[in-house]
Amino acid sequence: PTVLTLPADATPDAALTEAAPPIDGVPTESLTEAAPTEENAQVNEQGYTITTDAKGSLMLLLPAGNFTMGADTGFADEKPVHRVELTHDTWIDVYEVSNDQYKACVDAGVCDVPRRTSSERRSTYYGDPQYTDFPVIMVTWEMAQTFCEDWRGGRLPTEAEWEYAARGKDLRNYPWGNEVPTCDLANYSYKDDEYCTTDTVAVNSRP
C-alpha cells in the first residue's frame, strides 16, 4: 500500500470518493486525511517536494490541479478521456507499503496478519527478514483500509487520485514517461506466461 494525504480540513472531491478495492495478493495504495509534518520537507533532484511522515514513510507532494484521466486506446474501462480536478494539495507515499511497515501495524495490534504469509514462489515471505523491504501482499480491501485509516491516519485513494499521482499532468503513458516498459523499469508480465521475476521485488527497485 502507498499512503496519500490531505490537509486536515479537506474532504475529497465528490467525483473522487470511490476507491477501487485491491485485487487479493496485489499491493494497494492509501490516502490520509491529515497532512504529514512539513518541517523536513525538501525539493529533490527531480524538482518534487518530499517529506517523511510520523511513521517514517517517504512521501511526495501532489499539488492541486487538473489532469487528463483515461485513454482513447487500451481497455474499455479507460475510456472516455476526461478532465479531473484535484482541488487540494495532497501527499502520497513514494513506495508501496512494505512487509516491515505493515508488520509494525500488526505488532501494535491494529492490523491482522496477511491471509497468507508466503508469496508466489517463496514458501516464507511476510515475517521473513529477507523480505522486509518487499511489498506486503495477500491483504483484503478491509485490511488495507484498516492500515490506512487506523495506523496511518488516512484512507485508500480513489482511482482518479492514484492515476494523477502516477501519470502527472503531461499525459505520460507510464510513471517514468512514454518509454516502452522493460524489466528494468517495472516488474510485470510482458507476454502470456512470461514474467520479469515471477514474484515481488523490493519496493524501491523500480521507477
PDB file of C-alpha atoms in Angstrom:
ATOM      1  CA  PRO A   1       0.000   0.000   0.000  1.00  0.00           C
ATOM      2  CA  THR A   2       1.122   3.611  -0.568  1.00  0.00           C
ATOM      3  CA  VAL A   3      -0.306   6.464   1.521  1.00  0.00           C
ATOM      4  CA  LEU A   4      -1.797   9.661   0.065  1.00  0.00           C
ATOM      5  CA  THR A   5      -2.629  12.532   2.434  1.00  0.00           C
ATOM      6  CA  LEU A   6      -4.942  15.538   2.529  1.00  0.00           C
ATOM      7  CA  PRO A   7      -4.865  18.667   4.701  1.00  0.00           C
ATOM      8  CA  ALA A   8      -6.715  18.026   7.954  1.00  0.00           C
ATOM      9  CA  ASP A   9      -9.674  20.206   6.985  1.00  0.00           C
ATOM     10  CA  ALA A  10     -10.023  18.946   3.414  1.00  0.00           C
ATOM     11  CA  THR A  11     -12.525  16.474   2.038  1.00  0.00           C
ATOM     12  CA  PRO A  12     -12.229  14.515  -1.234  1.00  0.00           C
ATOM     13  CA  ASP A  13     -13.940  15.897  -4.322  1.00  0.00           C
ATOM     14  CA  ALA A  14     -17.384  14.393  -4.876  1.00  0.00           C
ATOM     15  CA  ALA A  15     -16.201  12.835  -8.126  1.00  0.00           C
ATOM     16  CA  LEU A  16     -13.228  11.206  -6.411  1.00  0.00           C
ATOM     17  CA  THR A  17     -14.806   9.451  -3.451  1.00  0.00           C
ATOM     18  CA  GLU A  18     -14.888   5.815  -4.521  1.00  0.00           C
ATOM     19  CA  ALA A  19     -11.697   3.821  -4.001  1.00  0.00           C
ATOM     20  CA  ALA A  20     -11.372   0.678  -6.106  1.00  0.00           C
ATOM     21  CA  PRO A  21     -10.923  -2.479  -3.982  1.00  0.00           C
ATOM     22  CA  PRO A  22      -7.484  -4.056  -4.455  1.00  0.00           C
ATOM     23  CA  ILE A  23      -7.076  -7.470  -6.038  1.00  0.00           C
ATOM     24  CA  ASP A  24      -6.071 -10.054  -3.444  1.00  0.00           C
ATOM     25  CA  GLY A  25      -2.325 -10.502  -3.498  1.00  0.00           C
ATOM     26  CA  VAL A  26      -1.617  -7.155  -5.190  1.00  0.00           C
ATOM     27  CA  PRO A  27      -0.124  -4.211  -3.247  1.00  0.00           C
ATOM     28  CA  THR A  28      -2.513  -1.305  -2.655  1.00  0.00           C
ATOM     29  CA  GLU A  29      -2.257   2.435  -2.148  1.00  0.00           C
ATOM     30  CA  SER A  30      -3.676   4.627   0.607  1.00  0.00           C
ATOM     31  CA  LEU A  31      -4.769   8.211   1.286  1.00  0.00           C
ATOM     32  CA  THR A  32      -4.591  10.051   4.620  1.00  0.00           C
ATOM     33  CA  GLU A  33      -6.794  12.821   5.967  1.00  0.00           C
ATOM     34  CA  ALA A  34      -4.053  14.647   7.878  1.00  0.00           C
ATOM     35  CA  ALA A  35      -1.013  16.027   6.074  1.00  0.00           C
ATOM     36  CA  PRO A  36       2.424  14.930   7.355  1.00  0.00           C
ATOM     37  CA  THR A  37       4.666  17.468   9.009  1.00  0.00           C
ATOM     38  CA  GLU A  38       6.439  19.696   6.512  1.00  0.00           C
ATOM     39  CA  GLU A  39       9.301  20.612   8.830  1.00  0.00           C
ATOM     40  CA  ASN A  40      11.668  18.303   6.961  1.00  0.00           C
ATOM     41  CA  ALA A  41      10.158  18.817   3.504  1.00  0.00           C
ATOM     42  CA  GLN A  42      12.683  19.377   0.742  1.00  0.00           C
ATOM     43  CA  VAL A  43      12.849  19.539  -3.038  1.00  0.00           C
ATOM     44  CA  ASN A  44      14.610  16.555  -4.618  1.00  0.00           C
ATOM     45  CA  GLU A  45      16.715  16.417  -7.793  1.00  0.00           C
ATOM     46  CA  GLN A  46      13.614  15.927  -9.961  1.00  0.00           C
ATOM     47  CA  GLY A  47      12.010  19.060  -8.529  1.00  0.00           C
ATOM     48  CA  TYR A  48       9.425  17.249  -6.377  1.00  0.00           C
ATOM     49  CA  THR A  49       8.702  18.221  -2.777  1.00  0.00           C
ATOM     50  CA  ILE A  50       9.198  15.246  -0.465  1.00  0.00           C
ATOM     51  CA  THR A  51       8.936  14.651   3.272  1.00  0.00           C
ATOM     52  CA  THR A  52       8.802  11.840   5.825  1.00  0.00           C
ATOM     53  CA  ASP A  53       5.671  11.293   7.903  1.00  0.00           C
ATOM     54  CA  ALA A  54       5.377  10.277  11.555  1.00  0.00           C
ATOM     55  CA  LYS A  55       5.589   6.576  10.657  1.00  0.00           C
ATOM     56  CA  GLY A  56       8.824   7.096   8.716  1.00  0.00           C
ATOM     57  CA  SER A  57       7.334   6.790   5.217  1.00  0.00           C
ATOM     58  CA  LEU A  58       8.795   8.887   2.410  1.00  0.00           C
ATOM     59  CA  MET A  59       6.036  10.982   0.820  1.00  0.00           C
ATOM     60  CA  LEU A  60       5.752  13.241  -2.211  1.00  0.00           C
ATOM     61  CA  LEU A  61       3.602  16.361  -2.592  1.00  0.00           C
ATOM     62  CA  LEU A  62       0.975  16.361  -5.351  1.00  0.00           C
ATOM     63  CA  PRO A  63      -0.023  19.992  -5.902  1.00  0.00           C
ATOM     64  CA  ALA A  64      -3.661  20.813  -6.559  1.00  0.00           C
ATOM     65  CA  GLY A  65      -4.562  20.980 -10.225  1.00  0.00           C
ATOM     66  CA  ASN A  66      -6.261  19.164 -13.068  1.00  0.00           C
ATOM     67  CA  PHE A  67      -5.144  16.365 -15.327  1.00  0.00           C
ATOM     68  CA  THR A  68      -6.397  14.231 -18.196  1.00  0.00           C
ATOM     69  CA  MET A  69      -7.657  10.865 -16.983  1.00  0.00           C
ATOM     70  CA  GLY A  70      -8.173   7.797 -19.144  1.00  0.00           C
ATOM     71  CA  ALA A  71      -7.038   6.926 -22.662  1.00  0.00           C
ATOM     72  CA  ASP A  72      -8.511   6.613 -26.126  1.00  0.00           C
ATOM     73  CA  THR A  73      -6.636   3.369 -26.638  1.00  0.00           C
ATOM     74  CA  GLY A  74      -6.453   0.372 -24.330  1.00  0.00           C
ATOM     75  CA  PHE A  75      -9.202  -1.277 -22.323  1.00  0.00           C
ATOM     76  CA  ALA A  76     -12.834  -0.184 -22.358  1.00  0.00           C
ATOM     77  CA  ASP A  77     -12.732   0.947 -18.732  1.00  0.00           C
ATOM     78  CA  GLU A  78     -10.035   3.517 -19.617  1.00  0.00           C
ATOM     79  CA  LYS A  79     -12.491   5.437 -21.820  1.00  0.00           C
ATOM     80  CA  PRO A  80     -13.609   8.118 -22.284  1.00  0.00           C
ATOM     81  CA  VAL A  81     -10.747  10.554 -21.778  1.00  0.00           C
ATOM     82  CA  HIS A  82     -11.882  13.309 -19.400  1.00  0.00           C
ATOM     83  CA  ARG A  83     -10.539  16.088 -17.203  1.00  0.00           C
ATOM     84  CA  VAL A  84     -10.421  15.690 -13.433  1.00  0.00           C
ATOM     85  CA  GLU A  85      -9.512  18.407 -10.946  1.00  0.00           C
ATOM     86  CA  LEU A  86      -7.841  17.899  -7.582  1.00  0.00           C
ATOM     87  CA  THR A  87      -8.774  20.949  -5.518  1.00  0.00           C
ATOM     88  CA  HIS A  88      -6.290  20.471  -2.686  1.00  0.00           C
ATOM     89  CA  ASP A  89      -2.624  19.651  -2.251  1.00  0.00           C
ATOM     90  CA  THR A  90      -2.077  16.009  -1.311  1.00  0.00           C
ATOM     91  CA  TRP A  91       0.781  13.777  -0.207  1.00  0.00           C
ATOM     92  CA  ILE A  92       1.374  10.251  -1.458  1.00  0.00           C
ATOM     93  CA  ASP A  93       3.868   7.597  -0.428  1.00  0.00           C
ATOM     94  CA  VAL A  94       6.749   7.232  -2.854  1.00  0.00           C
ATOM     95  CA  TYR A  95       6.824   3.443  -2.427  1.00  0.00           C
ATOM     96  CA  GLU A  96       4.360   0.634  -1.784  1.00  0.00           C
ATOM     97  CA  VAL A  97       3.821  -0.359   1.844  1.00  0.00           C
ATOM     98  CA  SER A  98       6.473  -2.903   2.761  1.00  0.00           C
ATOM     99  CA  ASN A  99       6.174  -6.074   4.831  1.00  0.00           C
ATOM    100  CA  ASP A 100       8.096  -4.329   7.593  1.00  0.00           C
ATOM    101  CA  GLN A 101       5.787  -1.308   7.635  1.00  0.00           C
ATOM    102  CA  TYR A 102       2.685  -3.482   7.698  1.00  0.00           C
ATOM    103  CA  LYS A 103       4.189  -5.710  10.395  1.00  0.00           C
ATOM    104  CA  ALA A 104       4.560  -2.663  12.654  1.00  0.00           C
ATOM    105  CA  CYS A 105       0.779  -2.239  12.421  1.00  0.00           C
ATOM    106  CA  VAL A 106       0.250  -5.951  13.188  1.00  0.00           C
ATOM    107  CA  ASP A 107       2.662  -5.845  16.131  1.00  0.00           C
ATOM    108  CA  ALA A 108       0.748  -2.874  17.539  1.00  0.00           C
ATOM    109  CA  GLY A 109      -2.462  -4.923  17.490  1.00  0.00           C
ATOM    110  CA  VAL A 110      -4.135  -2.707  14.892  1.00  0.00           C
ATOM    111  CA  CYS A 111      -3.810  -4.824  11.732  1.00  0.00           C
ATOM    112  CA  ASP A 112      -4.349  -8.514  11.048  1.00  0.00           C
ATOM    113  CA  VAL A 113      -1.638 -10.779   9.674  1.00  0.00           C
ATOM    114  CA  PRO A 114      -1.895 -11.215   5.869  1.00  0.00           C
ATOM    115  CA  ARG A 115      -4.165 -14.060   4.843  1.00  0.00           C
ATOM    116  CA  ARG A 116      -1.156 -15.949   3.540  1.00  0.00           C
ATOM    117  CA  THR A 117       2.451 -15.414   4.628  1.00  0.00           C
ATOM    118  CA  SER A 118       4.037 -16.999   1.552  1.00  0.00           C
ATOM    119  CA  SER A 119       4.287 -15.492  -1.937  1.00  0.00           C
ATOM    120  CA  GLU A 120       4.040 -16.843  -5.476  1.00  0.00           C
ATOM    121  CA  ARG A 121       7.452 -18.544  -5.447  1.00  0.00           C
ATOM    122  CA  ARG A 122       8.522 -18.262  -1.800  1.00  0.00           C
ATOM    123  CA  SER A 123       7.372 -20.582   0.973  1.00  0.00           C
ATOM    124  CA  THR A 124       8.104 -17.846   3.521  1.00  0.00           C
ATOM    125  CA  TYR A 125       7.610 -14.170   2.763  1.00  0.00           C
ATOM    126  CA  TYR A 126       5.772 -11.983   5.289  1.00  0.00           C
ATOM    127  CA  GLY A 127       7.793 -12.100   8.518  1.00  0.00           C
ATOM    128  CA  ASP A 128      10.916 -13.395   6.739  1.00  0.00           C
ATOM    129  CA  PRO A 129      13.826 -10.946   7.370  1.00  0.00           C
ATOM    130  CA  GLN A 130      14.960 -11.373   3.755  1.00  0.00           C
ATOM    131  CA  TYR A 131      11.816  -9.629   2.514  1.00  0.00           C
ATOM    132  CA  THR A 132      11.237  -6.801   4.980  1.00  0.00           C
ATOM    133  CA  ASP A 133      11.539  -4.201   2.208  1.00  0.00           C
ATOM    134  CA  PHE A 134       9.295  -6.090  -0.215  1.00  0.00           C
ATOM    135  CA  PRO A 135       5.636  -5.072  -0.697  1.00  0.00           C
ATOM    136  CA  VAL A 136       3.064  -6.570   1.631  1.00  0.00           C
ATOM    137  CA  ILE A 137       0.623  -8.825  -0.249  1.00  0.00           C
ATOM    138  CA  MET A 138      -2.372 -11.040   0.492  1.00  0.00           C
ATOM    139  CA  VAL A 139      -4.350  -8.378   2.335  1.00  0.00           C
ATOM    140  CA  THR A 140      -8.026  -7.715   1.653  1.00  0.00           C
ATOM    141  CA  TRP A 141      -9.542  -4.311   0.906  1.00  0.00           C
ATOM    142  CA  GLU A 142     -10.743  -4.112   4.507  1.00  0.00           C
ATOM    143  CA  MET A 143      -7.273  -4.941   5.850  1.00  0.00           C
ATOM    144  CA  ALA A 144      -5.700  -2.305   3.613  1.00  0.00           C
ATOM    145  CA  GLN A 145      -8.274   0.249   4.748  1.00  0.00           C
ATOM    146  CA  THR A 146      -7.565  -0.536   8.414  1.00  0.00           C
ATOM    147  CA  PHE A 147      -3.860   0.026   7.804  1.00  0.00           C
ATOM    148  CA  CYS A 148      -4.574   3.325   6.079  1.00  0.00           C
ATOM    149  CA  GLU A 149      -7.183   4.667   8.477  1.00  0.00           C
ATOM    150  CA  ASP A 150      -6.284   3.289  11.880  1.00  0.00           C
ATOM    151  CA  TRP A 151      -2.499   3.087  11.550  1.00  0.00           C
ATOM    152  CA  ARG A 152      -1.553   5.796   9.072  1.00  0.00           C
ATOM    153  CA  GLY A 153      -4.435   8.151   9.784  1.00  0.00           C
ATOM    154  CA  GLY A 154      -5.692   8.158   6.211  1.00  0.00           C
ATOM    155  CA  ARG A 155      -7.697   6.223   3.647  1.00  0.00           C
ATOM    156  CA  LEU A 156      -7.296   4.450   0.335  1.00  0.00           C
ATOM    157  CA  PRO A 157      -7.096   6.810  -2.641  1.00  0.00           C
ATOM    158  CA  THR A 158      -9.623   6.882  -5.424  1.00  0.00           C
ATOM    159  CA  GLU A 159      -8.756   5.648  -8.898  1.00  0.00           C
ATOM    160  CA  ALA A 160      -8.517   9.265 -10.075  1.00  0.00           C
ATOM    161  CA  GLU A 161      -6.171  10.268  -7.257  1.00  0.00           C
ATOM    162  CA  TRP A 162      -3.934   7.286  -7.908  1.00  0.00           C
ATOM    163  CA  GLU A 163      -3.784   7.963 -11.663  1.00  0.00           C
ATOM    164  CA  TYR A 164      -2.957  11.629 -11.056  1.00  0.00           C
ATOM    165  CA  ALA A 165      -0.061  10.573  -8.847  1.00  0.00           C
ATOM    166  CA  ALA A 166       1.233   8.030 -11.356  1.00  0.00           C
ATOM    167  CA  ARG A 167       0.589   9.939 -14.580  1.00  0.00           C
ATOM    168  CA  GLY A 168       1.048  13.592 -13.729  1.00  0.00           C
ATOM    169  CA  LYS A 169      -0.238  16.368 -15.990  1.00  0.00           C
ATOM    170  CA  ASP A 170       1.811  15.659 -19.115  1.00  0.00           C
ATOM    171  CA  LEU A 171      -0.234  12.708 -20.451  1.00  0.00           C
ATOM    172  CA  ARG A 172       2.611  10.252 -19.958  1.00  0.00           C
ATOM    173  CA  ASN A 173       1.771   6.597 -20.509  1.00  0.00           C
ATOM    174  CA  TYR A 174       3.798   5.383 -17.505  1.00  0.00           C
ATOM    175  CA  PRO A 175       5.135   6.938 -14.303  1.00  0.00           C
ATOM    176  CA  TRP A 176       8.620   7.185 -15.870  1.00  0.00           C
ATOM    177  CA  GLY A 177       7.404   8.661 -19.192  1.00  0.00           C
ATOM    178  CA  ASN A 178       6.469   7.098 -22.534  1.00  0.00           C
ATOM    179  CA  GLU A 179       9.350   4.672 -22.869  1.00  0.00           C
ATOM    180  CA  VAL A 180       8.133   1.129 -23.513  1.00  0.00           C
ATOM    181  CA  PRO A 181       8.289  -0.913 -20.262  1.00  0.00           C
ATOM    182  CA  THR A 182      11.270  -3.151 -19.646  1.00  0.00           C
ATOM    183  CA  CYS A 183      12.110  -5.326 -16.658  1.00  0.00           C
ATOM    184  CA  ASP A 184      14.491  -2.569 -15.502  1.00  0.00           C
ATOM    185  CA  LEU A 185      11.564  -0.160 -15.300  1.00  0.00           C
ATOM    186  CA  ALA A 186       8.779  -2.389 -13.975  1.00  0.00           C
ATOM    187  CA  ASN A 187       8.061  -5.862 -12.627  1.00  0.00           C
ATOM    188  CA  TYR A 188       5.310  -7.245 -14.843  1.00  0.00           C
ATOM    189  CA  SER A 189       4.054  -9.981 -17.139  1.00  0.00           C
ATOM    190  CA  TYR A 190       5.127  -8.957 -20.620  1.00  0.00           C
ATOM    191  CA  LYS A 191       3.878 -11.838 -22.750  1.00  0.00           C
ATOM    192  CA  ASP A 192       1.358 -14.522 -21.829  1.00  0.00           C
ATOM    193  CA  ASP A 193       3.150 -16.605 -19.175  1.00  0.00           C
ATOM    194  CA  GLU A 194       6.485 -14.775 -19.326  1.00  0.00           C
ATOM    195  CA  TYR A 195       7.370 -12.539 -16.384  1.00  0.00           C
ATOM    196  CA  CYS A 196      10.204 -10.303 -15.278  1.00  0.00           C
ATOM    197  CA  THR A 197      10.710 -12.141 -11.959  1.00  0.00           C
ATOM    198  CA  THR A 198       7.591 -14.300 -11.342  1.00  0.00           C
ATOM    199  CA  ASP A 199       7.361 -12.730  -7.879  1.00  0.00           C
ATOM    200  CA  THR A 200       7.596  -9.437  -5.997  1.00  0.00           C
ATOM    201  CA  VAL A 201      10.690  -7.237  -5.856  1.00  0.00           C
ATOM    202  CA  ALA A 202      11.886  -4.679  -3.295  1.00  0.00           C
ATOM    203  CA  VAL A 203       9.627  -1.617  -3.093  1.00  0.00           C
ATOM    204  CA  ASN A 204      12.342   0.821  -4.190  1.00  0.00           C
ATOM    205  CA  SER A 205      13.845  -1.256  -7.004  1.00  0.00           C
ATOM    206  CA  ARG A 206      11.811   0.077  -9.949  1.00  0.00           C
ATOM    207  CA  PRO A 207      10.730   3.591 -11.062  1.00  0.00           C
TER     208      PRO A 207
END
